[in-house]
Amino acid sequence: MPRPTTETRREQIVDALLKQIAHAGYAGATIQSIAATAGINPGLIHYHFKDKRGILVAAVATLTAYAQARYERRAEAAKTPGARLRAYIDARLAYGDDARTDAVAAWVMIGAEAVRDADVRAVYGQAVDAELRQVRALLRARLAHAGKRTRGAARLAAALLAYVEGVFSLASAARDLVPKGFAADMAQELIERYVAAEPDAR
Amino acid sequence: MPRPTTETRREQIVDALLKQIAHAGYAGATIQSIAATAGINPGLIHYHFKDKRGILVAAVATLTAYAQARYERRAEAAKTPGARLRAYIDARLAYGDDARTDAVAAWVMIGAEAVRDADVRAVYGQAVDAELRQVRALLRARLAHAGKRTRGAARLAAALLAYVEGVFSLASAARDLVPKGFAADMAQELIERYVAAEPDAR
């Protein structure tokens, strides 16, 4: 059997950290417990990562790369700012063959860990910041394409991001209580009606 | 010094559990650690609560009662369904003298604990369910008052609740990244524009 590649090893370790966070929280995870979960020697973790925070950074990078890939697959065929925005909303909120509820649950728990742990907060904050920039650009393009003023784009981006985070929380913790498949369509409707009612650009 | 009342004792114990959840998560909290945090004898906890789950139920009840009181203070003067909806949005999302960031952070962490712990999920789910019913009624009244069809109220309620939960997450974990004070005004704008574009009732 060939030795696992560096890439595979790192993925194993990242998966083990996410499982540990789900089970006992970030603070409770140790290199020992991550190694035990991954079924590998702790020395191997130190070979691939400087410390626990390094694994967390990789975990957040993995989750955001996965979300970004979902978006890019859907955005490829999009010809207008409206279609690109729709692609983004579907990538984040619609189910599909590539939906991963475990990734969503991991993200919710990283967000909660960010409340209590400054290390996690810094890493999570960078991901949120990058996401906000992307959403802002998508919304600004959508507004401009409709001939509307764009100065509300930053607030609208924060609102959409809050909505996405909240849908993730409810989907993970109270799935049966919310109407099935409401999230993407409602986001689309709320934003399109908001855009339609914005004053024209001068 | 008079002995603390039952009410005061229960509040002390509930506060101690919330601190433990913030520090080590629900799974990590024990009657012993809650007692140590509250600075009381573990026997006293058993006197006031059947078990840890009983304290959690009381904690969620405390947080929802506090949120409900905020709403009722603002709704008192409201004369129309639109004003009552605005009172709800402000109670949940606007800052004010009675805003408690610790309560918001505790709620975010209970939501995340609900992802990994079935006990917490059941208690959290009941609170979410009650909240959804209230929001649905407020939105249905708002739509009807505007002469609009009301059948979208359930999906709109789920959207508003997701938005509120997401704002709580971002406010707790990434406060500096979102525009200051955007949350209540954006919710109001998004919903009013949504309502305005709904078809009339027949």
Coordinates of C-alpha atoms in Angstrom, one line a residue:
Chain A
M1 CA 0.0 0.0 0.0
P2 CA 1.5 3.4 -1.0
R3 CA 2.1 5.9 1.8
P4 CA -0.6 8.6 2.0
T5 CA 0.3 11.8 0.3
T6 CA 0.9 15.0 2.4
E7 CA -2.4 16.3 1.1
T8 CA -4.3 13.2 2.3
R9 CA -2.5 13.3 5.7
R10 CA -3.4 16.9 6.2
E11 CA -7.0 16.2 5.3
Q12 CA -7.1 13.4 7.8
I13 CA -5.8 15.7 10.5
V14 CA -8.2 18.5 9.6
D15 CA -11.1 16.1 9.7
A16 CA -10.0 14.8 13.1
L17 CA -9.9 18.4 14.5
L18 CA -13.4 19.1 13.1
K19 CA -14.7 15.9 14.8
Q20 CA -13.0 16.9 18.0
I21 CA -14.6 20.4 17.9
A22 CA -18.0 18.8 17.3
H23 CA -17.4 16.4 20.2
A24 CA -15.6 18.5 22.8
G25 CA -15.0 22.0 21.5
Y26 CA -11.8 23.6 20.3
A27 CA -10.4 24.2 23.8
G28 CA -10.8 20.6 24.7
A29 CA -9.0 19.3 21.6
T30 CA -5.4 18.4 22.0
I31 CA -2.7 17.1 19.6
Q32 CA -3.1 13.8 21.4
S33 CA -6.8 13.6 21.0
I34 CA -6.7 14.7 17.4
A35 CA -4.1 12.0 16.7
A36 CA -6.2 9.4 18.4
T37 CA -9.2 10.4 16.3
A38 CA -7.2 10.3 13.1
G39 CA -5.7 7.0 14.1
I40 CA -2.1 8.3 13.6
N41 CA 1.0 9.1 15.7
P42 CA 1.0 12.5 17.3
G43 CA 4.5 13.0 15.9
L44 CA 2.9 13.0 12.4
I45 CA 0.7 15.9 13.3
H46 CA 3.7 17.9 14.4
Y47 CA 5.3 17.1 11.1
H48 CA 2.4 18.5 9.1
F49 CA 1.3 21.4 11.4
K50 CA 3.1 23.8 13.7
D51 CA 0.3 23.6 16.3
K52 CA -3.4 23.2 16.9
R53 CA -4.1 26.7 15.6
G54 CA -2.4 25.7 12.3
I55 CA -4.9 22.8 11.9
L56 CA -7.8 25.2 12.6
V57 CA -6.5 27.6 9.9
A58 CA -6.4 24.7 7.5
A59 CA -9.9 23.6 8.5
V60 CA -11.3 27.0 7.9
A61 CA -9.5 27.1 4.5
T62 CA -10.9 23.7 3.6
L63 CA -14.5 24.8 4.4
T64 CA -14.2 28.1 2.6
A65 CA -12.5 26.5 -0.4
Y66 CA -15.3 23.9 -0.6
A67 CA -17.9 26.7 -0.5
Q68 CA -16.1 28.7 -3.1
A69 CA -15.9 25.7 -5.4
R70 CA -19.6 25.2 -5.1
Y71 CA -20.1 28.9 -6.1
E72 CA -17.7 28.7 -9.0
R73 CA -19.4 25.6 -10.5
R74 CA -22.7 27.5 -10.5
A75 CA -21.3 30.9 -11.6
E76 CA -19.6 29.5 -14.7
A77 CA -22.7 29.6 -16.8
A78 CA -23.9 33.0 -15.3
K79 CA -24.0 35.8 -17.8
T80 CA -25.3 38.7 -15.7
P81 CA -24.7 40.1 -12.2
G82 CA -28.2 38.8 -11.3
A83 CA -27.3 35.3 -12.3
R84 CA -24.0 35.4 -10.5
L85 CA -25.8 36.6 -7.3
R86 CA -28.3 33.8 -7.8
A87 CA -25.4 31.3 -8.2
Y88 CA -23.9 32.5 -4.9
I89 CA -27.2 32.2 -3.1
D90 CA -27.8 28.7 -4.4
A91 CA -24.2 27.7 -3.7
R92 CA -24.6 28.7 0.0
L93 CA -28.2 27.9 0.6
A94 CA -29.8 25.5 -1.8
Y95 CA -29.4 21.7 -1.4
G96 CA -27.8 19.9 -4.2
D97 CA -25.7 16.8 -4.9
D98 CA -22.7 18.6 -3.5
A99 CA -24.4 19.7 -0.2
R100 CA -22.5 18.7 2.9
T101 CA -24.4 19.0 6.1
D102 CA -21.3 18.0 8.1
A103 CA -19.4 21.0 6.6
V104 CA -22.3 23.3 7.6
A105 CA -22.4 21.9 11.2
A106 CA -18.6 22.3 11.4
W107 CA -18.9 25.9 10.3
V108 CA -21.7 26.6 12.9
M109 CA -19.5 25.2 15.7
I110 CA -16.4 27.1 14.5
G111 CA -18.6 30.3 14.7
A112 CA -19.6 29.5 18.3
E113 CA -16.0 28.7 19.2
A114 CA -15.1 32.1 17.9
V115 CA -17.3 33.7 20.6
R116 CA -15.2 32.1 23.4
D117 CA -11.8 31.7 21.9
A118 CA -9.7 34.6 20.6
D119 CA -7.6 32.3 18.4
V120 CA -10.6 30.9 16.6
R121 CA -12.2 34.4 16.4
A122 CA -9.2 35.7 14.5
V123 CA -9.3 32.8 12.0
Y124 CA -13.1 32.9 11.7
G125 CA -13.0 36.7 11.3
Q126 CA -10.6 36.5 8.3
A127 CA -12.9 34.1 6.6
V128 CA -16.0 36.3 7.3
D129 CA -14.1 39.4 6.1
A130 CA -13.2 37.7 2.8
E131 CA -16.8 36.5 2.4
L132 CA -18.2 40.0 3.1
R133 CA -16.0 41.5 0.3
Q134 CA -17.1 38.9 -2.2
V135 CA -20.8 39.4 -1.3
R136 CA -20.4 43.2 -1.4
A137 CA -18.9 43.0 -4.9
L138 CA -21.7 40.7 -6.1
L139 CA -24.4 43.0 -4.7
R140 CA -22.8 46.2 -5.9
A141 CA -22.7 44.7 -9.4
R142 CA -26.3 43.6 -9.1
L143 CA -27.4 47.1 -8.0
A144 CA -25.4 48.9 -10.7
H145 CA -26.7 46.5 -13.4
A146 CA -30.3 47.5 -12.4
G147 CA -29.3 51.2 -12.6
K148 CA -29.7 51.6 -8.8
R149 CA -27.5 53.5 -6.4
T150 CA -24.9 51.1 -4.8
R151 CA -24.2 52.8 -1.5
G152 CA -26.4 50.3 0.4
A153 CA -24.3 47.3 -0.8
A154 CA -22.2 47.0 2.4
R155 CA -25.2 46.8 4.6
L156 CA -27.0 44.5 2.3
A157 CA -23.9 42.3 2.2
A158 CA -23.8 42.1 6.0
A159 CA -27.5 41.2 6.0
L160 CA -27.1 38.4 3.4
L161 CA -24.1 37.0 5.3
A162 CA -26.1 37.1 8.6
Y163 CA -28.9 35.4 6.9
V164 CA -26.7 32.6 5.6
E165 CA -25.1 32.1 9.0
G166 CA -28.5 31.9 10.6
V167 CA -29.8 29.5 8.1
F168 CA -26.8 27.3 8.8
S169 CA -27.6 27.4 12.5
L170 CA -31.2 26.6 12.1
A171 CA -30.5 23.9 9.6
S172 CA -28.0 22.3 12.0
A173 CA -29.9 22.7 15.3
A174 CA -33.6 22.9 14.4
R175 CA -34.0 21.4 10.9
D176 CA -37.5 20.1 11.3
L177 CA -38.9 23.5 12.4
V178 CA -38.3 25.6 9.3
P179 CA -40.1 25.1 6.0
K180 CA -38.2 22.7 3.7
G181 CA -36.0 24.4 1.1
F182 CA -37.1 28.0 2.0
A183 CA -33.7 29.5 2.4
A184 CA -32.4 30.1 -1.1
D185 CA -35.7 31.2 -2.6
M186 CA -36.4 33.6 0.2
A187 CA -33.0 35.1 0.1
Q188 CA -33.4 35.6 -3.7
E189 CA -36.9 37.2 -3.3
L190 CA -35.9 39.5 -0.4
I191 CA -32.9 40.8 -2.2
E192 CA -34.6 41.2 -5.6
R193 CA -37.5 43.1 -4.0
Y194 CA -35.0 45.2 -2.0
V195 CA -33.0 46.0 -5.2
A196 CA -36.2 46.8 -7.2
A197 CA -37.2 49.4 -4.5
E198 CA -33.8 51.1 -4.3
P199 CA -33.6 54.6 -5.8
D200 CA -32.0 54.9 -9.2
A201 CA -28.4 56.0 -9.5
R202 CA -27.9 59.6 -10.5
Chain B
M1 CA -27.6 38.7 56.1
P2 CA -30.9 37.2 54.9
R3 CA -30.8 33.8 53.1
P4 CA -31.0 34.2 49.3
T5 CA -34.5 33.6 47.9
T6 CA -35.2 30.5 45.8
E7 CA -35.5 32.8 42.8
T8 CA -32.0 34.3 43.5
R9 CA -30.5 30.9 44.0
R10 CA -31.9 29.6 40.8
E11 CA -30.6 32.6 38.9
Q12 CA -27.1 32.1 40.4
I13 CA -27.1 28.5 39.3
V14 CA -28.4 29.3 35.8
D15 CA -25.7 32.0 35.4
A16 CA -23.1 29.5 36.5
L17 CA -24.3 27.0 33.8
L18 CA -24.1 29.7 31.1
K19 CA -20.6 30.6 32.2
Q20 CA -19.7 26.9 32.1
I21 CA -21.2 26.5 28.6
A22 CA -19.2 29.6 27.5
H23 CA -16.0 28.1 29.0
A24 CA -16.2 24.4 28.4
G25 CA -19.4 23.6 26.6
Y26 CA -22.5 21.9 27.9
A27 CA -21.1 18.4 27.8
G28 CA -18.1 19.5 29.9
A29 CA -20.3 21.1 32.6
T30 CA -21.0 19.0 35.7
I31 CA -23.0 19.7 38.8
Q32 CA -19.7 19.9 40.6
S33 CA -18.2 22.5 38.2
I34 CA -21.5 24.5 38.1
A35 CA -21.5 24.6 41.9
A36 CA -17.9 25.7 42.0
T37 CA -18.6 28.5 39.5
A38 CA -21.6 29.6 41.6
G39 CA -19.6 29.3 44.8
I40 CA -22.2 27.1 46.4
N41 CA -22.6 23.6 47.7
P42 CA -23.5 20.9 45.0
G43 CA -26.3 19.8 47.3
L44 CA -28.0 23.1 46.9
I45 CA -28.1 22.6 43.1
H46 CA -29.8 19.2 43.6
Y47 CA -32.3 20.9 45.9
H48 CA -33.2 23.5 43.2
F49 CA -32.9 21.4 40.0
K50 CA -33.4 17.7 39.2
D51 CA -30.4 17.6 36.9
K52 CA -28.2 19.5 34.5
R53 CA -30.9 19.4 31.8
G54 CA -33.2 21.1 34.3
I55 CA -30.8 24.0 34.6
L56 CA -30.5 24.3 30.9
V57 CA -34.3 24.4 30.5
A58 CA -34.3 27.2 33.1
A59 CA -31.5 29.0 31.3
V60 CA -33.3 29.0 27.9
A61 CA -36.5 30.1 29.7
T62 CA -34.6 33.0 31.3
L63 CA -33.1 34.1 27.9
T64 CA -36.4 33.9 26.1
A65 CA -38.3 35.6 28.9
Y66 CA -35.8 38.4 28.8
A67 CA -36.2 38.8 25.0
Q68 CA -39.9 38.7 25.4
A69 CA -39.9 41.4 28.0
R70 CA -37.8 43.6 25.7
Y71 CA -40.4 43.1 23.0
E72 CA -43.4 43.8 25.2
R73 CA -41.9 47.0 26.5
R74 CA -41.6 48.2 22.9
A75 CA -44.9 46.8 21.7
E76 CA -47.0 48.5 24.3
A77 CA -47.2 51.8 22.4
A78 CA -47.6 50.1 19.0
K79 CA -51.0 50.7 17.5
T80 CA -50.7 48.8 14.1
P81 CA -49.3 45.5 13.0
G82 CA -46.5 47.3 11.3
A83 CA -45.5 49.1 14.5
R84 CA -45.7 45.7 16.4
L85 CA -43.4 44.1 13.8
R86 CA -41.0 47.0 14.1
A87 CA -41.1 46.6 17.9
Y88 CA -40.2 43.0 17.6
I89 CA -37.3 43.7 15.2
D90 CA -36.0 46.5 17.4
A91 CA -36.3 44.3 20.5
R92 CA -34.3 41.5 18.9
L93 CA -31.8 43.5 16.8
A94 CA -31.4 47.2 17.9
Y95 CA -29.1 48.1 20.7
G96 CA -30.7 49.9 23.6
D97 CA -30.2 50.5 27.3
D98 CA -31.6 47.0 27.9
A99 CA -29.3 45.2 25.4
R100 CA -27.2 42.4 26.9
T101 CA -24.4 41.1 24.8
D102 CA -23.7 38.3 27.3
A103 CA -27.3 37.0 26.7
V104 CA -26.7 37.1 23.0
A105 CA -23.4 35.2 23.2
A106 CA -25.0 32.7 25.5
W107 CA -27.8 32.1 23.0
V108 CA -25.3 31.6 20.2
M109 CA -23.4 29.0 22.2
I110 CA -26.6 27.2 23.2
G111 CA -27.5 27.1 19.4
A112 CA -24.1 25.5 18.7
E113 CA -24.5 23.1 21.6
A114 CA -27.8 22.1 20.0
V115 CA -25.9 20.8 17.0
R116 CA -23.9 18.3 19.0
D117 CA -26.2 17.5 22.0
A118 CA -29.7 16.0 21.6
D119 CA -30.7 17.2 25.0
V120 CA -29.8 20.8 24.2
R121 CA -31.4 20.4 20.7
A122 CA -34.7 19.5 22.2
V123 CA -34.8 22.5 24.6
Y124 CA -33.4 24.9 21.9
G125 CA -35.9 23.5 19.4
Q126 CA -38.9 24.3 21.7
A127 CA -37.7 27.9 22.1
V128 CA -37.2 28.2 18.3
D129 CA -40.6 26.8 17.7
A130 CA -42.3 29.2 20.0
E131 CA -40.4 32.1 18.5
L132 CA -41.4 31.0 14.9
R133 CA -45.0 31.0 15.9
Q134 CA -44.8 34.5 17.3
V135 CA -43.0 35.9 14.3
R136 CA -45.4 34.1 11.9
A137 CA -48.4 35.8 13.7
L138 CA -46.7 39.2 13.5
L139 CA -45.9 38.8 9.8
R140 CA -49.3 37.4 8.9
A141 CA -51.0 40.4 10.7
R142 CA -48.6 42.8 8.9
L143 CA -49.4 41.3 5.5
A144 CA -53.2 41.2 6.1
H145 CA -53.1 44.8 7.3
A146 CA -51.5 45.8 4.0
G147 CA -54.2 43.9 2.1
K148 CA -51.6 41.3 0.9
R149 CA -51.9 37.6 0.7
T150 CA -50.6 35.9 3.8
R151 CA -49.5 32.5 2.6
G152 CA -45.9 33.4 2.5
A153 CA -45.8 34.3 6.2
A154 CA -44.3 31.0 7.3
R155 CA -41.4 31.2 5.0
L156 CA -40.9 34.9 5.8
A157 CA -40.9 34.0 9.5
A158 CA -38.2 31.4 9.0
A159 CA -36.2 33.9 7.1
L160 CA -36.5 36.6 9.8
L161 CA -35.6 34.1 12.5
A162 CA -32.6 32.9 10.5
Y163 CA -31.5 36.5 10.0
V164 CA -31.8 37.2 13.8
E165 CA -29.8 34.1 14.7
G166 CA -27.1 35.1 12.1
V167 CA -26.9 38.6 13.3
F168 CA -26.3 37.2 16.8
S169 CA -23.5 35.0 15.5
L170 CA -21.8 37.8 13.6
A171 CA -22.3 40.3 16.5
S172 CA -20.7 37.8 18.9
A173 CA -17.9 36.4 16.8
A174 CA -17.1 39.1 14.2
R175 CA -18.5 42.3 15.6
D176 CA -16.0 44.7 14.0
L177 CA -16.6 43.4 10.5
V178 CA -20.2 44.3 10.0
P179 CA -21.5 47.9 9.6
K180 CA -22.5 49.4 13.0
G181 CA -26.2 49.2 13.8
F182 CA -27.2 47.8 10.4
A183 CA -29.2 44.9 11.6
A184 CA -32.6 46.3 12.7
D185 CA -32.9 48.8 9.9
M186 CA -32.0 46.3 7.2
A187 CA -34.5 43.7 8.6
Q188 CA -37.2 46.4 8.6
E189 CA -36.3 47.5 5.0
L190 CA -36.1 44.0 3.6
I191 CA -39.4 43.0 5.1
E192 CA -41.3 46.1 4.2
R193 CA -40.1 45.9 0.6
Y194 CA -41.0 42.3 0.5
V195 CA -44.5 43.0 1.8
A196 CA -45.0 45.9 -0.6
A197 CA -44.2 43.6 -3.6
E198 CA -46.5 40.8 -2.4
P199 CA -49.6 40.2 -4.5
D200 CA -52.9 41.6 -3.0
A201 CA -55.2 39.2 -1.2
R202 CA -58.2 38.2 -3.2

